[in-house]
Amino acid sequence: MKTVCCSILGFGAIGQGVAEVLLKKKEYLENIGLEVKVVAVVDSKGATINPEGVDLANCLARKRTDGTVALENLSGVEVIQSVAHDLVIETTPTNIRTGGAGLQNMFAAFQTGKDVITSNKGPLTLKYRELMEAAKVAGSHFRFEATVGGSMPIINLSNEVLAGNKVKSVKGILNGTCNYILTRMLEERASYNDILAESMQLGIAETDPTYDVEGIDTACKLVILANAIFGLDATYSDVEVTGITKVTPEALEMAYERGHVIKLIGEVSRERIHVAPRLVPINHPLAVGGTLNVASVETELAGEITVTGKGAGPIETASAILSDLIAIYGN
Ligand SMILES: NC(=O)C1=CN([C@@H]2O[C@H](COP(=O)(O)OP(=O)(O)OC[C@H]3O[C@@H](n4cnc5c(N)ncnc54)[C@H](O)[C@@H]3O)[C@@H](O)[C@H]2O)C=CC1
Ligand SMILES: N[C@@H](CC=O)C(=O)O
Ligand code: NA
């Protein structure tokens, strides 16, 4: 049995989803020869640490009742530097201005020779090259399937499953919250503000939901795809960005009467990176609803390959983190 000691940094919707999935998959992981021992959980108020393994069920319960897991006044970086472990699971909020705590956590993880799996888009949008270089110098694994499309495989699909197949473009819906809002505004005539509030409760919206509705989150994901799949050195300023805040119920209904839905479509190629609301024919493969994401990958040898899946949500996103973990430590 191989033991993987890890920390979970950020214990909101996704961090808690990771804890739940690790509890649910304990037996499966043991059957494939992996014991995953969480030695630290950190939120914005502090940390719970136990080198023998923290009690995840207890952490989840305390987070629900007390609003925090903090028992010790330690930050993510302090935990990385002082607690022995192999892997940092980084799920703090996305911040594309400074990179937030996530950027510091990732650099500290690589400086101490740890592997990183993340759902946090900020550091990868701001400092992709530097992070890849730091991981390479440290000899660390760095995987981030959860950052784009949540559970929907897109980065590992393009780079691993489709290896050798040059990808020409990726086009689709990469934000579950916007898709949820647009779908329910059309189908139930629900109010924009009510659905946005519900999205926050469901744990699908960003910590700052303007990132979702203004197209910023989709733009970040396109930057990550541009760098990870196309090998570009793109940052946020390379993206043309329009969100969904000006899409009215009347526009959605008028489009529908003419056989179309309005979707927030992101598209990335070597030539252009852009996101904006666009008309999509009702029966088109990109016309998926609810929190679904969808991506059409235009490839050199295999033509178009389209994938769809839940683009947001705690358990769904944690499933991508679990697959990255198994990709690193499984046989
Ligand atoms: N919610 C979703 O469906 C998805 C979210 N993501 C990304 O995953 C990350 C986490 O998202 P959520 O869990 O939804 O956010 P959240 O707002 O629910 O949770 C964030 C957590 O980070 C903690 N935190 C804040 N500052 C911290 C700091 N300095 N040190 C340690 N912990 C800190 C907070 O206390 C909270 O526990 C974000 O980067 C987001 O973009 C990615 C895919 C899907
Ligand atoms: N807020 C994001 C979460 C996943 O990245 C979304 O709604 O897609
Ligand atoms: Na994904």
mmCIF file of C-alpha atoms and ligand atoms in Angstrom:
data_model
loop_
_atom_site.group_PDB
_atom_site.id
_atom_site.type_symbol
_atom_site.label_atom_id
_atom_site.label_comp_id
_atom_site.label_asym_id
_atom_site.label_seq_id
_atom_site.Cartn_x
_atom_site.Cartn_y
_atom_site.Cartn_z
ATOM 1 C CA MET A 1 0.000 0.000 0.000
ATOM 2 C CA LYS A 2 1.331 3.438 -0.953
ATOM 3 C CA THR A 3 0.475 6.209 1.538
ATOM 4 C CA VAL A 4 -0.070 9.694 0.110
ATOM 5 C CA CYS A 5 -0.091 12.426 2.749
ATOM 6 C CA CYS A 6 -1.876 15.567 1.626
ATOM 7 C CA SER A 7 -3.244 18.912 2.729
ATOM 8 C CA ILE A 8 -6.499 20.502 1.608
ATOM 9 C CA LEU A 9 -6.033 24.287 1.408
ATOM 10 C CA GLY A 10 -9.389 26.069 1.137
ATOM 11 C CA PHE A 11 -12.343 24.313 2.717
ATOM 12 C CA GLY A 12 -15.361 25.833 0.950
ATOM 13 C CA ALA A 13 -17.622 24.104 -1.566
ATOM 14 C CA ILE A 14 -14.795 22.317 -3.411
ATOM 15 C CA GLY A 15 -12.506 21.583 -0.448
ATOM 16 C CA GLN A 16 -15.463 19.984 1.336
ATOM 17 C CA GLY A 17 -16.383 18.123 -1.870
ATOM 18 C CA VAL A 18 -12.834 16.700 -1.928
ATOM 19 C CA ALA A 19 -13.177 15.560 1.714
ATOM 20 C CA GLU A 20 -16.506 13.873 0.941
ATOM 21 C CA VAL A 21 -15.119 12.132 -2.138
ATOM 22 C CA LEU A 22 -12.030 10.916 -0.237
ATOM 23 C CA LEU A 23 -14.306 9.447 2.439
ATOM 24 C CA LYS A 24 -16.594 7.863 -0.161
ATOM 25 C CA LYS A 25 -13.690 6.463 -2.223
ATOM 26 C CA LYS A 26 -11.501 5.282 0.681
ATOM 27 C CA GLU A 27 -12.145 1.606 -0.020
ATOM 28 C CA TYR A 28 -11.752 1.987 -3.787
ATOM 29 C CA LEU A 29 -8.442 3.804 -3.307
ATOM 30 C CA GLU A 30 -7.209 1.102 -0.923
ATOM 31 C CA ASN A 31 -8.178 -1.537 -3.486
ATOM 32 C CA ILE A 32 -5.892 0.145 -6.020
ATOM 33 C CA GLY A 33 -3.110 0.340 -3.424
ATOM 34 C CA LEU A 34 -3.490 3.925 -2.210
ATOM 35 C CA GLU A 35 -4.011 5.188 1.299
ATOM 36 C CA VAL A 36 -4.750 8.931 1.069
ATOM 37 C CA LYS A 37 -4.088 10.529 4.459
ATOM 38 C CA VAL A 38 -5.151 14.169 4.870
ATOM 39 C CA VAL A 39 -2.733 15.635 7.432
ATOM 40 C CA ALA A 40 -3.972 19.250 7.323
ATOM 41 C CA VAL A 41 -7.099 21.178 6.361
ATOM 42 C CA VAL A 42 -6.874 24.966 6.096
ATOM 43 C CA ASP A 43 -9.531 27.646 5.651
ATOM 44 C CA SER A 44 -9.326 31.442 5.869
ATOM 45 C CA LYS A 45 -9.348 31.338 9.703
ATOM 46 C CA GLY A 46 -6.675 28.696 10.303
ATOM 47 C CA ALA A 47 -5.820 25.009 10.235
ATOM 48 C CA THR A 48 -6.588 21.569 11.633
ATOM 49 C CA ILE A 49 -3.444 19.430 11.663
ATOM 50 C CA ASN A 50 -2.795 15.794 12.530
ATOM 51 C CA PRO A 51 0.248 13.970 11.114
ATOM 52 C CA GLU A 52 -1.628 10.676 11.737
ATOM 53 C CA GLY A 53 -4.518 11.879 9.571
ATOM 54 C CA VAL A 54 -7.260 14.378 10.396
ATOM 55 C CA ASP A 55 -10.811 13.128 10.900
ATOM 56 C CA LEU A 56 -12.473 14.397 7.702
ATOM 57 C CA ALA A 57 -16.033 13.656 8.856
ATOM 58 C CA ASN A 58 -15.351 15.735 11.963
ATOM 59 C CA CYS A 59 -13.878 18.580 9.851
ATOM 60 C CA LEU A 60 -16.985 18.594 7.647
ATOM 61 C CA ALA A 61 -19.254 18.666 10.698
ATOM 62 C CA ARG A 62 -17.276 21.468 12.384
ATOM 63 C CA LYS A 63 -17.234 23.523 9.184
ATOM 64 C CA ARG A 64 -21.041 23.257 9.059
ATOM 65 C CA THR A 65 -21.634 24.106 12.723
ATOM 66 C CA ASP A 66 -18.778 26.535 13.505
ATOM 67 C CA GLY A 67 -18.138 27.941 10.009
ATOM 68 C CA THR A 68 -14.459 27.015 10.268
ATOM 69 C CA VAL A 69 -12.083 24.086 10.805
ATOM 70 C CA ALA A 70 -9.493 26.317 12.494
ATOM 71 C CA LEU A 71 -7.900 24.866 15.637
ATOM 72 C CA GLU A 72 -4.473 26.407 15.011
ATOM 73 C CA ASN A 73 -3.603 29.842 13.737
ATOM 74 C CA LEU A 74 -1.580 28.726 10.701
ATOM 75 C CA SER A 75 -1.844 29.824 7.051
ATOM 76 C CA GLY A 76 -1.566 27.576 4.016
ATOM 77 C CA VAL A 77 2.074 28.554 3.440
ATOM 78 C CA GLU A 78 2.931 27.880 7.106
ATOM 79 C CA VAL A 79 1.295 24.453 6.891
ATOM 80 C CA ILE A 80 3.176 23.675 3.663
ATOM 81 C CA GLN A 81 6.459 24.667 5.293
ATOM 82 C CA SER A 82 5.957 22.976 8.647
ATOM 83 C CA VAL A 83 3.904 19.809 8.094
ATOM 84 C CA ALA A 84 5.445 16.858 6.228
ATOM 85 C CA HIS A 85 3.296 15.796 3.262
ATOM 86 C CA ASP A 86 3.475 14.851 -0.416
ATOM 87 C CA LEU A 87 0.562 16.644 -2.042
ATOM 88 C CA VAL A 88 -1.185 20.003 -1.740
ATOM 89 C CA ILE A 89 -4.808 20.051 -2.893
ATOM 90 C CA GLU A 90 -5.313 23.763 -3.508
ATOM 91 C CA THR A 91 -8.947 24.961 -3.496
ATOM 92 C CA THR A 92 -8.803 28.556 -2.253
ATOM 93 C CA PRO A 93 -10.772 31.274 -4.127
ATOM 94 C CA THR A 94 -9.770 32.347 -7.623
ATOM 95 C CA ASN A 95 -8.202 35.818 -7.674
ATOM 96 C CA ILE A 96 -6.985 36.955 -11.078
ATOM 97 C CA ARG A 97 -5.578 40.280 -9.892
ATOM 98 C CA THR A 98 -2.962 38.991 -7.428
ATOM 99 C CA GLY A 99 -3.276 35.198 -7.684
ATOM 100 C CA GLY A 100 -4.475 35.261 -4.056
ATOM 101 C CA ALA A 101 -3.419 32.747 -1.422
ATOM 102 C CA GLY A 102 -3.408 30.073 -4.132
ATOM 103 C CA LEU A 103 -0.381 31.530 -5.908
ATOM 104 C CA GLN A 104 1.661 31.688 -2.689
ATOM 105 C CA ASN A 105 0.542 28.204 -1.701
ATOM 106 C CA MET A 106 1.572 26.736 -5.056
ATOM 107 C CA PHE A 107 5.020 28.347 -5.109
ATOM 108 C CA ALA A 108 5.575 27.273 -1.468
ATOM 109 C CA ALA A 109 4.485 23.744 -2.358
ATOM 110 C CA PHE A 110 6.979 23.512 -5.233
ATOM 111 C CA GLN A 111 9.763 25.106 -3.150
ATOM 112 C CA THR A 112 9.294 22.297 -0.620
ATOM 113 C CA GLY A 113 9.116 19.579 -3.283
ATOM 114 C CA LYS A 114 5.399 18.855 -3.003
ATOM 115 C CA ASP A 115 2.984 17.935 -5.778
ATOM 116 C CA VAL A 116 -0.015 20.182 -6.438
ATOM 117 C CA ILE A 117 -3.531 19.442 -7.671
ATOM 118 C CA THR A 118 -5.806 22.454 -7.965
ATOM 119 C CA SER A 119 -9.208 23.768 -8.999
ATOM 120 C CA ASN A 120 -7.994 27.377 -8.568
ATOM 121 C CA LYS A 121 -7.837 29.279 -11.851
ATOM 122 C CA GLY A 122 -6.246 32.531 -10.613
ATOM 123 C CA PRO A 123 -2.598 31.422 -10.303
ATOM 124 C CA LEU A 124 -2.725 29.597 -13.646
ATOM 125 C CA THR A 125 -4.261 32.602 -15.393
ATOM 126 C CA LEU A 126 -1.642 34.997 -14.014
ATOM 127 C CA LYS A 127 1.573 32.973 -13.804
ATOM 128 C CA TYR A 128 1.235 29.827 -15.876
ATOM 129 C CA ARG A 129 4.828 29.738 -17.168
ATOM 130 C CA GLU A 130 6.397 30.528 -13.793
ATOM 131 C CA LEU A 131 4.343 27.830 -12.063
ATOM 132 C CA MET A 132 5.184 25.197 -14.675
ATOM 133 C CA GLU A 133 8.856 26.137 -14.376
ATOM 134 C CA ALA A 134 8.761 25.969 -10.553
ATOM 135 C CA ALA A 135 7.091 22.535 -10.715
ATOM 136 C CA LYS A 136 9.684 21.329 -13.230
ATOM 137 C CA VAL A 137 12.652 22.578 -11.171
ATOM 138 C CA ALA A 138 11.210 20.871 -8.076
ATOM 139 C CA GLY A 139 10.439 17.660 -9.960
ATOM 140 C CA SER A 140 6.847 18.027 -8.719
ATOM 141 C CA HIS A 141 3.631 16.902 -10.358
ATOM 142 C CA PHE A 142 1.195 19.716 -11.141
ATOM 143 C CA ARG A 143 -2.297 18.835 -12.364
ATOM 144 C CA PHE A 144 -5.353 21.044 -12.787
ATOM 145 C CA GLU A 145 -8.129 19.226 -14.672
ATOM 146 C CA ALA A 146 -10.700 20.719 -12.274
ATOM 147 C CA THR A 147 -9.853 24.286 -13.302
ATOM 148 C CA VAL A 148 -11.623 23.985 -16.677
ATOM 149 C CA GLY A 149 -15.085 22.474 -17.106
ATOM 150 C CA GLY A 150 -15.219 21.028 -13.565
ATOM 151 C CA SER A 151 -15.866 17.296 -13.923
ATOM 152 C CA MET A 152 -15.809 17.462 -17.728
ATOM 153 C CA PRO A 153 -12.498 16.112 -19.012
ATOM 154 C CA ILE A 154 -10.839 18.633 -21.313
ATOM 155 C CA ILE A 155 -7.187 19.281 -20.362
ATOM 156 C CA ASN A 156 -6.247 15.648 -19.792
ATOM 157 C CA LEU A 157 -8.466 14.637 -22.729
ATOM 158 C CA SER A 158 -6.608 16.949 -25.109
ATOM 159 C CA ASN A 159 -3.091 16.351 -23.762
ATOM 160 C CA GLU A 160 -3.216 12.678 -22.828
ATOM 161 C CA VAL A 161 -6.129 10.822 -24.415
ATOM 162 C CA LEU A 162 -5.717 12.673 -27.723
ATOM 163 C CA ALA A 163 -1.907 12.654 -27.537
ATOM 164 C CA GLY A 164 -0.270 13.209 -30.932
ATOM 165 C CA ASN A 165 -3.444 14.743 -32.296
ATOM 166 C CA LYS A 166 -2.840 18.459 -32.777
ATOM 167 C CA VAL A 167 -5.765 20.465 -31.363
ATOM 168 C CA LYS A 168 -6.767 23.372 -33.607
ATOM 169 C CA SER A 169 -9.454 24.975 -31.459
ATOM 170 C CA VAL A 170 -11.704 24.439 -28.463
ATOM 171 C CA LYS A 171 -15.146 26.016 -28.423
ATOM 172 C CA GLY A 172 -17.982 25.661 -25.945
ATOM 173 C CA ILE A 173 -19.674 26.524 -22.680
ATOM 174 C CA LEU A 174 -17.202 26.671 -19.811
ATOM 175 C CA ASN A 175 -19.223 28.301 -17.032
ATOM 176 C CA GLY A 176 -21.912 26.298 -15.247
ATOM 177 C CA THR A 177 -23.378 29.269 -13.364
ATOM 178 C CA CYS A 178 -24.058 31.307 -16.527
ATOM 179 C CA ASN A 179 -25.529 28.276 -18.237
ATOM 180 C CA TYR A 180 -27.753 27.620 -15.223
ATOM 181 C CA ILE A 181 -28.924 31.247 -15.188
ATOM 182 C CA LEU A 182 -29.605 31.417 -18.946
ATOM 183 C CA THR A 183 -31.403 28.048 -18.933
ATOM 184 C CA ARG A 184 -33.691 28.886 -16.019
ATOM 185 C CA MET A 185 -34.381 32.438 -17.223
ATOM 186 C CA LEU A 186 -35.674 30.925 -20.462
ATOM 187 C CA GLU A 187 -37.412 27.793 -19.208
ATOM 188 C CA GLU A 188 -38.978 29.069 -15.989
ATOM 189 C CA ARG A 189 -38.834 32.823 -16.481
ATOM 190 C CA ALA A 190 -37.020 32.847 -13.114
ATOM 191 C CA SER A 191 -35.429 36.167 -12.136
ATOM 192 C CA TYR A 192 -31.732 36.690 -12.812
ATOM 193 C CA ASN A 193 -31.032 37.765 -9.207
ATOM 194 C CA ASP A 194 -32.895 34.798 -7.666
ATOM 195 C CA ILE A 195 -31.030 32.248 -9.792
ATOM 196 C CA LEU A 196 -27.693 33.906 -9.095
ATOM 197 C CA ALA A 197 -28.408 33.720 -5.339
ATOM 198 C CA GLU A 198 -29.369 30.047 -5.735
ATOM 199 C CA SER A 199 -26.154 29.348 -7.687
ATOM 200 C CA MET A 200 -24.177 30.722 -4.759
ATOM 201 C CA GLN A 201 -26.055 28.460 -2.333
ATOM 202 C CA LEU A 202 -25.479 25.416 -4.534
ATOM 203 C CA GLY A 203 -21.710 26.039 -4.425
ATOM 204 C CA ILE A 204 -21.424 26.452 -8.195
ATOM 205 C CA ALA A 205 -20.790 30.201 -8.372
ATOM 206 C CA GLU A 206 -17.387 31.742 -7.755
ATOM 207 C CA THR A 207 -16.631 33.253 -4.330
ATOM 208 C CA ASP A 208 -17.126 36.573 -6.182
ATOM 209 C CA PRO A 209 -19.982 35.735 -8.627
ATOM 210 C CA THR A 210 -19.248 38.721 -10.867
ATOM 211 C CA TYR A 211 -16.414 36.480 -12.123
ATOM 212 C CA ASP A 212 -19.123 34.181 -13.523
ATOM 213 C CA VAL A 213 -21.646 36.595 -14.998
ATOM 214 C CA GLU A 214 -19.117 39.027 -16.469
ATOM 215 C CA GLY A 215 -17.374 36.255 -18.386
ATOM 216 C CA ILE A 216 -14.158 36.533 -16.327
ATOM 217 C CA ASP A 217 -14.295 32.891 -15.205
ATOM 218 C CA THR A 218 -14.733 31.644 -18.782
ATOM 219 C CA ALA A 219 -11.882 33.909 -19.897
ATOM 220 C CA CYS A 220 -9.600 32.401 -17.210
ATOM 221 C CA LYS A 221 -10.454 28.906 -18.415
ATOM 222 C CA LEU A 222 -9.677 29.883 -22.011
ATOM 223 C CA VAL A 223 -6.293 31.246 -20.898
ATOM 224 C CA ILE A 224 -5.549 27.945 -19.133
ATOM 225 C CA LEU A 225 -6.515 25.989 -22.262
ATOM 226 C CA ALA A 226 -4.430 28.321 -24.456
ATOM 227 C CA ASN A 227 -1.377 27.653 -22.314
ATOM 228 C CA ALA A 228 -1.907 24.006 -21.399
ATOM 229 C CA ILE A 229 -3.119 22.722 -24.776
ATOM 230 C CA PHE A 230 -1.762 25.159 -27.360
ATOM 231 C CA GLY A 231 1.503 25.898 -25.578
ATOM 232 C CA LEU A 232 0.892 29.663 -25.773
ATOM 233 C CA ASP A 233 1.991 32.189 -23.159
ATOM 234 C CA ALA A 234 -1.417 33.840 -22.805
ATOM 235 C CA THR A 235 -2.759 35.898 -19.919
ATOM 236 C CA TYR A 236 -6.146 37.426 -19.176
ATOM 237 C CA SER A 237 -5.434 40.567 -21.238
ATOM 238 C CA ASP A 238 -5.261 38.425 -24.392
ATOM 239 C CA VAL A 239 -8.972 37.547 -24.113
ATOM 240 C CA GLU A 240 -11.886 39.541 -25.594
ATOM 241 C CA VAL A 241 -14.517 39.287 -22.830
ATOM 242 C CA THR A 242 -18.278 39.927 -22.752
ATOM 243 C CA GLY A 243 -20.474 38.383 -20.054
ATOM 244 C CA ILE A 244 -24.208 37.687 -19.734
ATOM 245 C CA THR A 245 -25.281 40.680 -17.629
ATOM 246 C CA LYS A 246 -26.971 42.372 -20.604
ATOM 247 C CA VAL A 247 -28.875 39.267 -21.798
ATOM 248 C CA THR A 248 -32.588 39.957 -21.148
ATOM 249 C CA PRO A 249 -35.496 37.477 -20.780
ATOM 250 C CA GLU A 250 -37.000 39.114 -23.890
ATOM 251 C CA ALA A 251 -33.854 38.408 -25.939
ATOM 252 C CA LEU A 252 -33.845 34.769 -24.759
ATOM 253 C CA GLU A 253 -37.502 34.322 -25.727
ATOM 254 C CA MET A 254 -37.120 36.012 -29.102
ATOM 255 C CA ALA A 255 -34.125 33.802 -29.918
ATOM 256 C CA TYR A 256 -36.057 30.703 -28.853
ATOM 257 C CA GLU A 257 -39.015 31.562 -31.078
ATOM 258 C CA ARG A 258 -36.524 31.634 -33.949
ATOM 259 C CA GLY A 259 -35.047 28.215 -33.084
ATOM 260 C CA HIS A 260 -32.059 29.380 -31.048
ATOM 261 C CA VAL A 261 -30.804 29.597 -27.474
ATOM 262 C CA ILE A 262 -28.386 32.230 -26.208
ATOM 263 C CA LYS A 263 -25.269 30.694 -24.617
ATOM 264 C CA LEU A 264 -22.058 32.148 -23.210
ATOM 265 C CA ILE A 265 -19.590 30.673 -25.694
ATOM 266 C CA GLY A 266 -15.831 30.674 -25.195
ATOM 267 C CA GLU A 267 -13.447 29.891 -28.023
ATOM 268 C CA VAL A 268 -9.691 29.480 -28.105
ATOM 269 C CA SER A 269 -7.291 28.863 -30.983
ATOM 270 C CA ARG A 270 -3.735 29.920 -31.700
ATOM 271 C CA GLU A 271 -5.107 33.033 -33.407
ATOM 272 C CA ARG A 272 -7.844 34.313 -31.091
ATOM 273 C CA ILE A 273 -9.268 33.902 -27.563
ATOM 274 C CA HIS A 274 -12.764 35.263 -26.952
ATOM 275 C CA VAL A 275 -15.932 34.820 -24.903
ATOM 276 C CA ALA A 276 -19.373 36.339 -25.528
ATOM 277 C CA PRO A 277 -23.076 35.436 -25.563
ATOM 278 C CA ARG A 278 -23.880 33.828 -28.915
ATOM 279 C CA LEU A 279 -26.909 32.348 -30.683
ATOM 280 C CA VAL A 280 -26.803 28.539 -30.863
ATOM 281 C CA PRO A 281 -29.399 26.491 -32.808
ATOM 282 C CA ILE A 282 -31.640 24.540 -30.395
ATOM 283 C CA ASN A 283 -30.508 21.110 -31.665
ATOM 284 C CA HIS A 284 -26.793 21.956 -31.893
ATOM 285 C CA PRO A 285 -24.391 19.856 -29.715
ATOM 286 C CA LEU A 286 -23.363 23.060 -27.884
ATOM 287 C CA ALA A 287 -26.985 23.750 -26.826
ATOM 288 C CA VAL A 288 -26.736 21.978 -23.437
ATOM 289 C CA GLY A 289 -28.671 23.257 -20.417
ATOM 290 C CA GLY A 290 -28.446 23.632 -16.630
ATOM 291 C CA THR A 291 -25.000 23.508 -15.061
ATOM 292 C CA LEU A 292 -23.627 21.448 -17.942
ATOM 293 C CA ASN A 293 -20.498 22.509 -19.749
ATOM 294 C CA VAL A 294 -19.640 21.393 -23.268
ATOM 295 C CA ALA A 295 -16.524 21.625 -25.420
ATOM 296 C CA SER A 296 -15.978 20.840 -29.080
ATOM 297 C CA VAL A 297 -12.337 20.065 -29.681
ATOM 298 C CA GLU A 298 -11.320 20.492 -33.315
ATOM 299 C CA THR A 299 -8.448 18.087 -33.961
ATOM 300 C CA GLU A 300 -6.026 17.591 -36.826
ATOM 301 C CA LEU A 301 -6.533 13.831 -37.285
ATOM 302 C CA ALA A 302 -9.899 13.001 -35.724
ATOM 303 C CA GLY A 303 -12.068 15.965 -36.707
ATOM 304 C CA GLU A 304 -14.358 17.299 -34.022
ATOM 305 C CA ILE A 305 -14.691 15.596 -30.631
ATOM 306 C CA THR A 306 -17.365 16.947 -28.309
ATOM 307 C CA VAL A 307 -17.540 16.332 -24.563
ATOM 308 C CA THR A 308 -20.091 17.465 -22.026
ATOM 309 C CA GLY A 309 -20.397 17.196 -18.251
ATOM 310 C CA LYS A 310 -21.169 19.052 -15.020
ATOM 311 C CA GLY A 311 -18.987 22.157 -15.130
ATOM 312 C CA ALA A 312 -19.458 23.092 -11.487
ATOM 313 C CA GLY A 313 -20.485 21.673 -8.128
ATOM 314 C CA PRO A 314 -18.543 20.309 -5.146
ATOM 315 C CA ILE A 315 -18.689 16.549 -5.779
ATOM 316 C CA GLU A 316 -18.464 16.873 -9.564
ATOM 317 C CA THR A 317 -15.377 19.092 -9.375
ATOM 318 C CA ALA A 318 -13.840 16.851 -6.715
ATOM 319 C CA SER A 319 -14.162 13.964 -9.185
ATOM 320 C CA ALA A 320 -11.668 15.740 -11.474
ATOM 321 C CA ILE A 321 -9.326 16.249 -8.494
ATOM 322 C CA LEU A 322 -9.629 12.545 -7.654
ATOM 323 C CA SER A 323 -8.744 11.552 -11.226
ATOM 324 C CA ASP A 324 -5.662 13.799 -11.106
ATOM 325 C CA LEU A 325 -4.649 12.193 -7.802
ATOM 326 C CA ILE A 326 -4.958 8.708 -9.254
ATOM 327 C CA ALA A 327 -3.079 9.819 -12.390
ATOM 328 C CA ILE A 328 -0.126 10.850 -10.194
ATOM 329 C CA TYR A 329 -0.042 8.101 -7.575
ATOM 330 C CA GLY A 330 -1.984 5.185 -9.061
ATOM 331 C CA ASN A 331 -0.166 2.456 -10.939
HETATM 332 N N1 LIG B 1 -17.538 25.923 -7.085
HETATM 333 C C1 LIG B 1 -17.271 25.235 -8.185
HETATM 334 O O1 LIG B 1 -18.127 24.534 -8.751
HETATM 335 C C2 LIG B 1 -15.886 25.270 -8.761
HETATM 336 C C3 LIG B 1 -14.892 26.069 -8.219
HETATM 337 N N2 LIG B 1 -13.634 26.051 -8.755
HETATM 338 C C4 LIG B 1 -12.563 26.806 -8.126
HETATM 339 O O2 LIG B 1 -12.239 26.147 -6.900
HETATM 340 C C5 LIG B 1 -11.818 27.109 -5.913
HETATM 341 C C6 LIG B 1 -12.693 26.986 -4.688
HETATM 342 O O3 LIG B 1 -14.029 27.289 -5.057
HETATM 343 P P1 LIG B 1 -15.206 27.168 -3.981
HETATM 344 O O4 LIG B 1 -14.927 26.051 -3.064
HETATM 345 O O5 LIG B 1 -16.467 27.193 -4.756
HETATM 346 O O6 LIG B 1 -15.038 28.544 -3.191
HETATM 347 P P2 LIG B 1 -15.617 28.875 -1.734
HETATM 348 O O7 LIG B 1 -15.728 30.348 -1.653
HETATM 349 O O8 LIG B 1 -16.810 28.041 -1.463
HETATM 350 O O9 LIG B 1 -14.456 28.347 -0.746
HETATM 351 C C7 LIG B 1 -13.223 28.933 -0.650
HETATM 352 C C8 LIG B 1 -12.557 28.439 0.629
HETATM 353 O O10 LIG B 1 -11.239 28.974 0.687
HETATM 354 C C9 LIG B 1 -11.034 29.472 2.005
HETATM 355 N N3 LIG B 1 -10.021 30.511 1.971
HETATM 356 C C10 LIG B 1 -10.150 31.799 1.581
HETATM 357 N N4 LIG B 1 -8.970 32.428 1.703
HETATM 358 C C11 LIG B 1 -8.096 31.509 2.192
HETATM 359 C C12 LIG B 1 -6.733 31.554 2.557
HETATM 360 N N5 LIG B 1 -6.020 32.674 2.455
HETATM 361 N N6 LIG B 1 -6.150 30.415 3.024
HETATM 362 C C13 LIG B 1 -6.859 29.265 3.159
HETATM 363 N N7 LIG B 1 -8.161 29.184 2.833
HETATM 364 C C14 LIG B 1 -8.753 30.283 2.357
HETATM 365 C C15 LIG B 1 -12.371 29.931 2.503
HETATM 366 O O11 LIG B 1 -12.400 29.964 3.911
HETATM 367 C C16 LIG B 1 -13.247 28.831 1.925
HETATM 368 O O12 LIG B 1 -13.188 27.738 2.810
HETATM 369 C C17 LIG B 1 -11.910 28.469 -6.593
HETATM 370 O O13 LIG B 1 -10.630 28.823 -7.038
HETATM 371 C C18 LIG B 1 -12.865 28.244 -7.771
HETATM 372 O O14 LIG B 1 -12.584 29.080 -8.851
HETATM 373 C C19 LIG B 1 -13.318 25.269 -9.839
HETATM 374 C C20 LIG B 1 -14.254 24.457 -10.410
HETATM 375 C C21 LIG B 1 -15.625 24.418 -9.931
HETATM 376 N N1 LIG B 2 -18.187 29.164 -11.031
HETATM 377 C C1 LIG B 2 -17.707 28.201 -11.974
HETATM 378 C C2 LIG B 2 -17.233 26.992 -11.249
HETATM 379 C C3 LIG B 2 -16.362 26.142 -12.051
HETATM 380 O O1 LIG B 2 -15.309 26.513 -12.522
HETATM 381 C C4 LIG B 2 -18.828 27.824 -12.936
HETATM 382 O O2 LIG B 2 -19.969 28.197 -12.662
HETATM 383 O O3 LIG B 2 -18.534 27.185 -13.945
HETATM 384 NA NA NA B 3 -12.281 19.468 -16.230
#
